[in-house]
Coordinates of C-alpha atoms and ligand atoms in Angstrom, one line a residue:
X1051 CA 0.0 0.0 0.0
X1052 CA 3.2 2.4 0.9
X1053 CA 4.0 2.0 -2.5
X1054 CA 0.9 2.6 -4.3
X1055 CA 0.3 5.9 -2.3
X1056 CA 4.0 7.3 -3.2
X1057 CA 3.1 6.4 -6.9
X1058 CA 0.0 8.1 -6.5
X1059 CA 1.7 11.2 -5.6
X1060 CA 4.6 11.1 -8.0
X1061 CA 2.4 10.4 -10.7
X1062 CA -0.5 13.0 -10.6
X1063 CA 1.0 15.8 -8.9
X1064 CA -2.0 16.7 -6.8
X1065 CA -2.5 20.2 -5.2
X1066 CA -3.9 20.3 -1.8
X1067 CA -7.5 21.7 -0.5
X1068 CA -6.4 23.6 2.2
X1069 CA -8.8 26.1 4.2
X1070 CA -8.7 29.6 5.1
X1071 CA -8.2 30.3 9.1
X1072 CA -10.6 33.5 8.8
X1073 CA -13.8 31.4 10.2
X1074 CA -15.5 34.5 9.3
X1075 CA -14.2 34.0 5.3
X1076 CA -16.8 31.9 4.2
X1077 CA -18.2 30.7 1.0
X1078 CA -22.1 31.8 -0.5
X1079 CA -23.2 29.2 1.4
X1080 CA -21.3 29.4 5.0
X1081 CA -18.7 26.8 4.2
X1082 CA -15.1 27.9 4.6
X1083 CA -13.3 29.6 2.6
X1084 CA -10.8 27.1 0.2
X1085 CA -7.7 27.1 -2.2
X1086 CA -5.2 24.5 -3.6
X1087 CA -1.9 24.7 -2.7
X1088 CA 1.5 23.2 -4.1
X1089 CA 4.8 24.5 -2.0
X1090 CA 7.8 25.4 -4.4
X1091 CA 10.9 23.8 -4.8
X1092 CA 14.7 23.9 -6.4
X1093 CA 14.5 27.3 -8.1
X1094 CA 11.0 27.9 -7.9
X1095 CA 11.2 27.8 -3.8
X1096 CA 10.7 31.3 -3.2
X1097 CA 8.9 32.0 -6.4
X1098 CA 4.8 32.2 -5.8
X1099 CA 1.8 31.8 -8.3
X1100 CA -1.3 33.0 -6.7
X1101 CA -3.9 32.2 -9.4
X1102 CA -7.8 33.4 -8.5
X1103 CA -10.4 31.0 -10.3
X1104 CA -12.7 32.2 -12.7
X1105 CA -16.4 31.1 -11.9
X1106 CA -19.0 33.3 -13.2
X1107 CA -20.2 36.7 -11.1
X1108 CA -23.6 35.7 -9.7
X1109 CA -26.2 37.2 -12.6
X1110 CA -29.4 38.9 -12.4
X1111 CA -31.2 42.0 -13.7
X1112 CA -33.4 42.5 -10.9
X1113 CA -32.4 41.5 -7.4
X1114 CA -35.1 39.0 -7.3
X1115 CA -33.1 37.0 -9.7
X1116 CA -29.8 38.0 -8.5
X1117 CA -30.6 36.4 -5.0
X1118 CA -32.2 33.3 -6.9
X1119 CA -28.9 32.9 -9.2
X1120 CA -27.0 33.3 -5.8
X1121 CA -29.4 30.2 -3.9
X1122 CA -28.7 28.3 -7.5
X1123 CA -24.8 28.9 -7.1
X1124 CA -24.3 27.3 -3.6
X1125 CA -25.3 24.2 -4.8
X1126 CA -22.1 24.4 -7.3
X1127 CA -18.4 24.2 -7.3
X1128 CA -18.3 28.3 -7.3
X1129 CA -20.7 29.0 -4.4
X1130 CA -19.1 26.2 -1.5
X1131 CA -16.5 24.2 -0.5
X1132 CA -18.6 21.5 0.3
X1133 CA -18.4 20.5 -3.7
X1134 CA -14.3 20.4 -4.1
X1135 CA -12.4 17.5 -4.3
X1136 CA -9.8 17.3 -1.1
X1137 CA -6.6 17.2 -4.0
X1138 CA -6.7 18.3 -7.8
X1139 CA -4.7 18.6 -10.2
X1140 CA -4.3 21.2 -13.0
X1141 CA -3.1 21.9 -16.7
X1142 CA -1.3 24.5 -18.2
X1143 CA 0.4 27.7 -16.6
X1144 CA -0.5 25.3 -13.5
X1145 CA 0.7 22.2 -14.2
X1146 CA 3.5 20.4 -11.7
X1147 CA 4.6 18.1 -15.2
X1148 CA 8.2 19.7 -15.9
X1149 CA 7.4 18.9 -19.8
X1150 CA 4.5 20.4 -20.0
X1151 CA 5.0 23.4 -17.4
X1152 CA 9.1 24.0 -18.0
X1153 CA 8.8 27.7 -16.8
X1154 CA 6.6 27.4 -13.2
X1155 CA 6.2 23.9 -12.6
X1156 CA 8.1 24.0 -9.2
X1157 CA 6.4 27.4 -8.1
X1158 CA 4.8 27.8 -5.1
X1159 CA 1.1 27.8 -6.5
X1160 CA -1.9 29.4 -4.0
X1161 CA -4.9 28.2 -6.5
X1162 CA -7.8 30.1 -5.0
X1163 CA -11.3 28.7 -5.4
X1164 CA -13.9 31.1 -6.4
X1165 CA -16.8 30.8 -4.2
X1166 CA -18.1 34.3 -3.4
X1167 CA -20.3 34.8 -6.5
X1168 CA -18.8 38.7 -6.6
X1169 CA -15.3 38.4 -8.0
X1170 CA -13.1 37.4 -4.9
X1171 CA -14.3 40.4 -3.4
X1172 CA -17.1 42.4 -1.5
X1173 CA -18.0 42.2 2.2
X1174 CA -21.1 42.1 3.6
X1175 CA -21.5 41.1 7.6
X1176 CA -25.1 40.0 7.8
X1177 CA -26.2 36.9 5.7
X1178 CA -29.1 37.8 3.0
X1179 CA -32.2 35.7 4.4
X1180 CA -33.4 34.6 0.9
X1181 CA -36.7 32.3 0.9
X1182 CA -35.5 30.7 4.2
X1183 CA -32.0 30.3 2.8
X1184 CA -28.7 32.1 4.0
X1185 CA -26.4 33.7 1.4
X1186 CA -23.0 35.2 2.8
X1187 CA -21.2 37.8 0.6
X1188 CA -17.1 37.3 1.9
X1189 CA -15.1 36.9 -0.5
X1190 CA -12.7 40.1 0.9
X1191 CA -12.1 38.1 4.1
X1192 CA -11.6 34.8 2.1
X1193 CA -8.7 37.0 -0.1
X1194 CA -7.3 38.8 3.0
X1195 CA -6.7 35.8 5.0
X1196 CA -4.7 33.8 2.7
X1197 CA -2.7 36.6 2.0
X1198 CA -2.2 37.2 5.7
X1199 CA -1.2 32.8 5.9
X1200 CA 1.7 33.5 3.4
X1201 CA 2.8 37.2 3.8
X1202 CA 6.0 36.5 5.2
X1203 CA 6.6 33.8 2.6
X1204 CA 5.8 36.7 0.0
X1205 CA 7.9 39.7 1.6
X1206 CA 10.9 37.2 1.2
X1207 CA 10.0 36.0 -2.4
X1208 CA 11.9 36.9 -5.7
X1209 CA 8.7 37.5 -7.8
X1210 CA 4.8 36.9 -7.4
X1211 CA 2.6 36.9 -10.3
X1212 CA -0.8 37.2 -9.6
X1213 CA -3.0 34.9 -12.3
X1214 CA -6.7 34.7 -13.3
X1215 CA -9.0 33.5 -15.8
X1216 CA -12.5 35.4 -16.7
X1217 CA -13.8 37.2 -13.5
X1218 CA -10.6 35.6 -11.7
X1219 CA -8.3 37.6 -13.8
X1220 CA -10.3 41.1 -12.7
X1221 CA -9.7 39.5 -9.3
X1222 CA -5.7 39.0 -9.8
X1223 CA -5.6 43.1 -11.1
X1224 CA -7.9 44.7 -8.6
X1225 CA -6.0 42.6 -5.9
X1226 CA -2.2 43.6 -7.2
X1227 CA -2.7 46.9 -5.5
X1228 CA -3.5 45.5 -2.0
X1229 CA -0.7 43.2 -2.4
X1230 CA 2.1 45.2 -3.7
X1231 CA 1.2 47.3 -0.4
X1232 CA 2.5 44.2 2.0
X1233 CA 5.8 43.5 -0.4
X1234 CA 9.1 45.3 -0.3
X1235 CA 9.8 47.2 -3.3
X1236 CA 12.5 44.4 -4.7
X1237 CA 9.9 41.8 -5.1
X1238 CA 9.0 41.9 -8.9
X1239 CA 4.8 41.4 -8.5
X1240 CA 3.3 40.5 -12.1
X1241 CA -0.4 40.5 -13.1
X1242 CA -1.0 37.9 -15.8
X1243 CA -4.8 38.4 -16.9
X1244 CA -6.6 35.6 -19.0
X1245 CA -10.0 36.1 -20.7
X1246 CA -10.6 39.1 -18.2
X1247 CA -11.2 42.1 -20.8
X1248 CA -14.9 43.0 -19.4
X1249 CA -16.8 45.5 -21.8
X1250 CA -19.5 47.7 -21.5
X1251 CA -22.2 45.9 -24.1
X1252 CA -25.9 45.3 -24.0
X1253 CA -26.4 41.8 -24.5
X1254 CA -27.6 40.2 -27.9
X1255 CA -31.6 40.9 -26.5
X1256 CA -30.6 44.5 -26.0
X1257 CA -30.6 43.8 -22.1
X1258 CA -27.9 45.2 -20.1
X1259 CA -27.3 41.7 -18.3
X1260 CA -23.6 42.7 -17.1
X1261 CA -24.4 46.5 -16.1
X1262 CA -27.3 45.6 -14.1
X1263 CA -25.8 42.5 -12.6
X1264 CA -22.6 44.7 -11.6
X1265 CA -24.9 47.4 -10.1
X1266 CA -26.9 44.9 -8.1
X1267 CA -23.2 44.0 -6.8
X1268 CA -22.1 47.2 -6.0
X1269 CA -25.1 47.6 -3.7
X1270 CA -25.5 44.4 -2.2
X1271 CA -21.2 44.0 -1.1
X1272 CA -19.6 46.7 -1.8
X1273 CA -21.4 49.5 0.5
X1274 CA -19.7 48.0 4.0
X1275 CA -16.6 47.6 1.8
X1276 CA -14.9 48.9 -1.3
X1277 CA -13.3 46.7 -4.1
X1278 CA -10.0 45.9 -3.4
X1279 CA -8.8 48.8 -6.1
X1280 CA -8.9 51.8 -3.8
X1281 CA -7.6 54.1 -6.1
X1282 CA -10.3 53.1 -9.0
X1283 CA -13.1 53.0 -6.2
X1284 CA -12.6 56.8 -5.3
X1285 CA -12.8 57.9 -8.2
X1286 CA -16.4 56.3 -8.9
X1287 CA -18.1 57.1 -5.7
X1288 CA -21.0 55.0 -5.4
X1289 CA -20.5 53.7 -8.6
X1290 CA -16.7 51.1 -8.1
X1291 CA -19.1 48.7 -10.5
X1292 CA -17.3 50.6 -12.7
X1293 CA -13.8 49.3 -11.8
X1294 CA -15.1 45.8 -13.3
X1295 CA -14.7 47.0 -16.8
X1296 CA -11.2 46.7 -18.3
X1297 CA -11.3 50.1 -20.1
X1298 CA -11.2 52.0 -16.6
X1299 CA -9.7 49.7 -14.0
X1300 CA -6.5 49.5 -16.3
X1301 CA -6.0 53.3 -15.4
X1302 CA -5.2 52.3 -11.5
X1303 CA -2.8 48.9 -12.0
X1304 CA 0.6 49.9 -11.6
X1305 CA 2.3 46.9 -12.2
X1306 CA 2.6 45.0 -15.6
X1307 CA 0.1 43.1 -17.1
X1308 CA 0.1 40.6 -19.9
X1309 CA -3.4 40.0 -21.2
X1310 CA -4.3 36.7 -22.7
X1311 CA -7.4 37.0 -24.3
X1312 CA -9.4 34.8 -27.1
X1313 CA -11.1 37.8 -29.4
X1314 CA -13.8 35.6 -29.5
X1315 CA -14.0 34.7 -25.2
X1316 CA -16.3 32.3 -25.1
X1317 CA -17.6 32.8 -21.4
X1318 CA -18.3 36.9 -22.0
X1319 CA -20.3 35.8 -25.4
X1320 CA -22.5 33.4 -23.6
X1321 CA -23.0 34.6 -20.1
X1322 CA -23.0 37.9 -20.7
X1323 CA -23.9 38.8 -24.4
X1324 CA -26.1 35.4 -23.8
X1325 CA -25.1 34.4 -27.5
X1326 CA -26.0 30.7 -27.4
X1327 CA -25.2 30.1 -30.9
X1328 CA -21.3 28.9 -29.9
X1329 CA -21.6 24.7 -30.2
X1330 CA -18.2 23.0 -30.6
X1331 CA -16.5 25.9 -30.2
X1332 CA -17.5 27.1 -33.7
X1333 CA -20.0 29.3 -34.9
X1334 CA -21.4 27.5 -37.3
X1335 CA -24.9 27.4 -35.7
X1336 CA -24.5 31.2 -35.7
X1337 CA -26.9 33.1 -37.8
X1338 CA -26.2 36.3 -39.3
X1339 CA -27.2 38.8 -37.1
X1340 CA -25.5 36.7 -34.0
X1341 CA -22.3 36.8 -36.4
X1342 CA -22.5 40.3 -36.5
X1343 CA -22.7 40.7 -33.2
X1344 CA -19.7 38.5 -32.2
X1345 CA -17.8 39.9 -35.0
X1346 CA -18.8 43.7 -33.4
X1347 CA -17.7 42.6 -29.7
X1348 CA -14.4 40.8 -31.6
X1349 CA -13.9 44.5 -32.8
X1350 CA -14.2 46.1 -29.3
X1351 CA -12.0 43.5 -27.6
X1352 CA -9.5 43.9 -30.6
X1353 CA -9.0 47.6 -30.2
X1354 CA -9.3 48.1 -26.2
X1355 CA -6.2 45.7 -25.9
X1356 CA -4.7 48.0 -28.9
X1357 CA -5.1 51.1 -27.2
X1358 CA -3.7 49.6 -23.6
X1359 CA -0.9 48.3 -24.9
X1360 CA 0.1 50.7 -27.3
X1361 CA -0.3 53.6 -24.1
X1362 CA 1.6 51.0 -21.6
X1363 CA 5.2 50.0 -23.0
X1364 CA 5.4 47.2 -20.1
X1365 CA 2.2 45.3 -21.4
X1366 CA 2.3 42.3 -23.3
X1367 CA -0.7 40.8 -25.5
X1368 CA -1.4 37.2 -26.7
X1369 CA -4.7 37.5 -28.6
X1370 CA -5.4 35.4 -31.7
X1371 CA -8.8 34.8 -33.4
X1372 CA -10.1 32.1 -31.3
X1373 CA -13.2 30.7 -29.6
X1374 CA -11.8 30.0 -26.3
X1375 CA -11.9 31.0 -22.6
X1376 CA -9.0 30.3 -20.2
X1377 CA -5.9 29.8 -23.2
X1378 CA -3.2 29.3 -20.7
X1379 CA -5.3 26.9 -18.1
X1380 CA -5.7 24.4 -21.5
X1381 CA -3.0 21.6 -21.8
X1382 CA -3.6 21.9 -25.8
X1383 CA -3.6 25.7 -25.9
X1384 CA -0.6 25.6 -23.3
X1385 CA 1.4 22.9 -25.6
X1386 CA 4.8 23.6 -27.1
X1387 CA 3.3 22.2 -29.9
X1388 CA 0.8 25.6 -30.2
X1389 CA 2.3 28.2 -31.7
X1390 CA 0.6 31.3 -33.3
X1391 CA 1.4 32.1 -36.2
X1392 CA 1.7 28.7 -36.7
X1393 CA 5.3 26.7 -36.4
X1394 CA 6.7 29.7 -35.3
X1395 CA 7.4 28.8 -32.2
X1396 CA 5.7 31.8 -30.3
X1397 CA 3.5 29.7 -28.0
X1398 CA 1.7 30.7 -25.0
X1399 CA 4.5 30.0 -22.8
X1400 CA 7.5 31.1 -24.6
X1401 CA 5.8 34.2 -24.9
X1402 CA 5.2 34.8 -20.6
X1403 CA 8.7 33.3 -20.2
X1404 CA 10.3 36.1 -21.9
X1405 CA 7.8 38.3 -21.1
X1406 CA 8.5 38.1 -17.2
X1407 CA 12.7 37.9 -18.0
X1408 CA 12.0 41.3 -19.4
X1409 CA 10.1 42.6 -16.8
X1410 CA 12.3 41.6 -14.4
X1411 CA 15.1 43.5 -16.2
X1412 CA 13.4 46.1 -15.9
X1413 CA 15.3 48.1 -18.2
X1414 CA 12.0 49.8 -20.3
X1415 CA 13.6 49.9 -24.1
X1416 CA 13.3 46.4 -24.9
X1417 CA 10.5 45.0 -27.6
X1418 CA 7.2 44.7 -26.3
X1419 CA 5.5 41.7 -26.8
X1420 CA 2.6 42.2 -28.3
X1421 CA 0.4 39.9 -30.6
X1422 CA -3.3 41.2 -31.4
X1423 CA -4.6 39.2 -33.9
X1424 CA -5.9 40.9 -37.3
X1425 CA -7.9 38.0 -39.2
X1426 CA -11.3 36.8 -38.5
X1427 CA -12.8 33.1 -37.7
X1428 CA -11.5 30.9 -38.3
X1429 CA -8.7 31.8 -40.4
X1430 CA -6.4 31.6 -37.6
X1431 CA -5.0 28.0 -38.4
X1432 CA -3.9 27.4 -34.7
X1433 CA -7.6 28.6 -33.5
X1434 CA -9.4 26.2 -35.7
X1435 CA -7.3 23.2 -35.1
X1436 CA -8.0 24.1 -31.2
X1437 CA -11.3 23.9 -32.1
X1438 CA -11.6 20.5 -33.6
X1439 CA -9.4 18.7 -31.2
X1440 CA -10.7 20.6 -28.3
X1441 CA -12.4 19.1 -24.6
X1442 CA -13.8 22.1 -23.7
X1443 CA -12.3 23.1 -20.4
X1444 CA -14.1 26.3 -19.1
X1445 CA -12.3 28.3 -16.4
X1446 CA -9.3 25.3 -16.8
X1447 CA -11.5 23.0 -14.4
X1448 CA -10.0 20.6 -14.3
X1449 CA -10.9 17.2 -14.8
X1450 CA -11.5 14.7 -12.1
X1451 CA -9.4 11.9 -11.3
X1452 CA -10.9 9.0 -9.7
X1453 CA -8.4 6.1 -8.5
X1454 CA -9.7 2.5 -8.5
X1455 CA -7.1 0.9 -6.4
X1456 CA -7.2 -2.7 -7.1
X1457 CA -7.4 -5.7 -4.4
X1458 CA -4.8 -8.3 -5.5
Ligands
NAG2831 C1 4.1 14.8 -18.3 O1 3.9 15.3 -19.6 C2 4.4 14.5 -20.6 C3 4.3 15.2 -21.9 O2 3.0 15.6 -22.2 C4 3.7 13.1 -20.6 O3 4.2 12.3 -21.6 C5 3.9 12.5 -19.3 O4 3.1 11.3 -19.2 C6 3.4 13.4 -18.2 N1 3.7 12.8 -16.9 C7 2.8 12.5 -16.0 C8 3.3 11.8 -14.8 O5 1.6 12.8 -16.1
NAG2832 C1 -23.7 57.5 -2.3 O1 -24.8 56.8 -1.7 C2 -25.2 57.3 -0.4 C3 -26.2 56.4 0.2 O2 -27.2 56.0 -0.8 C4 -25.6 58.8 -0.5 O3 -25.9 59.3 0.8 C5 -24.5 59.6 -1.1 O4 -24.9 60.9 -1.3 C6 -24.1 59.0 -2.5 N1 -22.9 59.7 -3.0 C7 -22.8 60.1 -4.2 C8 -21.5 60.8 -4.5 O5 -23.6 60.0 -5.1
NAG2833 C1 4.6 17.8 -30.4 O1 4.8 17.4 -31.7 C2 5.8 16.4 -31.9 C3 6.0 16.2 -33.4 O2 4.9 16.5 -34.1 C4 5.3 15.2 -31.2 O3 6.2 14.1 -31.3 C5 5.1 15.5 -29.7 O4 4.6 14.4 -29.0 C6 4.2 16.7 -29.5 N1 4.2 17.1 -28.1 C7 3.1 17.4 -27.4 C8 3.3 17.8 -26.0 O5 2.0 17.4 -27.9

């Protein structure tokens, strides 16, 4: 049995559920707080990876169905830690397999499960009684106390990049603030945002889905407390829903950012534009006026990440034409073997790798890595290969393992 359970852990490289101490940082549904963690080793020892799950805000455009939507998460992976599995492994920037992972493989990784409903964010000390249900809004103290856990461990790291896919990645830049505050100077702190470019669009139906689901946000966990963006929240008194959009909370992040963004993100498309035409990540079940739409929201997200990067020398891009969500979480998009353009050998990871070497220099005249895609679906060869060999893998979660050990 000794050696089956050391084979178990060489072979899968499991992450940890750990709990938060905070028995005040609790989940929508009162359960504690919860992240994965893997501790770091040989040269990644003092090197840390805190990576905020993506997960979905809670939705609703009248707080009769936001409060519904919230009862309806709790019973999910994103609204408890009642539903996570006690170890879990993970793909891409996150995976612990050296050939698949050569650049952070042996980081220290802090994987933070997304259980708050609001973005990893937004306090609120009385529960919501909701037809004879509880719903807790904590995820500040959830953030705050992991941070405290491991703040010694990050004033004496070499670099920290804070990671995030959809609403995760908004997490990962309107936390960099807060947590360049605990950090001596000397510690490089690097934001590395996936599929987090929120805009300010009606959906398809001519609803405002996102705007009114933010607002209802704002007022429900963000009156007892601010988002984490201080700077951003002043200056939209009443009104820090506005520090959710990428256009304005990009004005208040000090540190680099490299954005990985599919210009066609699945996840904003469908939960927020509420396109449902996207089947095997293609959109031929699309019909014309839906394709004009996506192609008009490809557009927007093609020319905000223009204008940032072109006003912020230390940004870097990596956005090609594809129907994805979560790039650098996917073990196919991640794979040396995925380069855009294609064989070039610019893949995903490459890209970070020097990216972060450069940033870490520090010296402000080198090239800027920047790729925006120009063509539209699917002419992107890479894209539409992704497409047809693709398991869809939403926010990177992860596939389950289950172990049949055998009775000889
Ligand atoms: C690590 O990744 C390589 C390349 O994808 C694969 O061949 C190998 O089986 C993986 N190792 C484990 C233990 O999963
Ligand atoms: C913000 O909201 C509070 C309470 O609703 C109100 O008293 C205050 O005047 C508002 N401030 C601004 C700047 O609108
Ligand atoms: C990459 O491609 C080469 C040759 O086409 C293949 O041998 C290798 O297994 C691939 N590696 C991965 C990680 O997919």
């Amino acid at each position: 049995m000794f050696i089956i359970g050391v084979m178990l852990l060489y072979c899968c490289y499991q992450l940890e559920l750990e709990y938060v101490n905070d028995d005040q940082a609790v989940c929508l549904d009162g359960s504690l707080g919860s992240y994965y963690f893997q501790k770091g080793y040989k040269e990644g020892k003092n090197k840390f990876l805190i990576h905020f799950e993506g997960g979905d805000l809670i939705l609703g455009s009248s707080e009769e169905e936001y409060f519904r939507n919230a009862i309806l998460k709790q019973g999910t992976l994103y609204g408890s830690s009642l539903n996570r599995a006690l170890s879990q492994d993970f793909d891409g920037l996150l995976s612990q397999n050296q050939s698949q992972n050569i650049n952070f493989y042996n980081w220290n990784i802090i994987y933070i499960n997304s259980c708050d409903g609001t973005g990893h964010q937004g306090y609120r000390q009385d529960a919501i009684d909701y037809e004879q249900k509880n719903i807790y809004f904590r995820g500040e103290l959830i953030i705050r106390s992991i941070i405290a856990e491991y703040s010694t461990q990050l004033q004496n790291s070499e670099v920290i990049i804070l990671s995030g896919c959809s609403i995760g990645a908004v997490a990962a830049l309107q936390w960099s603030q807060y947590i360049s505050q605990i950090i001596p100077n000397s510690v490089s702190l690097l934001c590395i945002a996936d599929s987090g470019i929120l805009i300010d669009m009606q959906s398809i139906d001519g609803s405002e889905l996102l705007k009114q689901s933010l607002k209802i946000m704002n007022y429900v966990v963000n009156i007892e407390s601010d988002v984490p963006i201080n700077s951003c929240a002043r200056n939209y008194p009443n009104q820090s829903w506005k520090c959710f959009y990428f256009q304005n909370l990009l004005n208040y992040i000090t540190k680099p950012v490299f954005i990985i963004q599919s210009l066609y993100d699945f996840g904003f498309l469908q939960d927020y534009l509420k396109i449902e035409c996207i089947k095997d990540m293609t959109l031929n079940y699309c019909s014309t006026i839906e394709k004009d739409y996506i192609n008009y929201a490809y557009t927007q997200f093609q020319s905000t990440i223009k204008s940032k990067t072109s006003s912020n020398k230390k940004m870097g891009s990596f956005a090609p034409s594809c129907i994805s969500n979560c790039l650098f979480l996917n073990s196919a998009s991640f794979s040396i073997n995925w380069s855009i353009p294609e064989k070039s050998g610019k893949t995903i990871s490459q890209t970070l790798s020097k990216w972060i070497e450069v940033q870490q220099r520090n010296q402000g005249d080198e090239d800027q890595l920047v790729l925006i895609d120009d063509v539209y679906w699917p002419n992107n060869q890479p894209c539409a290969k992704l497409a047809s060999q693709s398991i869809f893998n939403r926010y990177g979660n992860i596939l389950y393992f289950f172990f049949i050990i055998l009775n000889f």
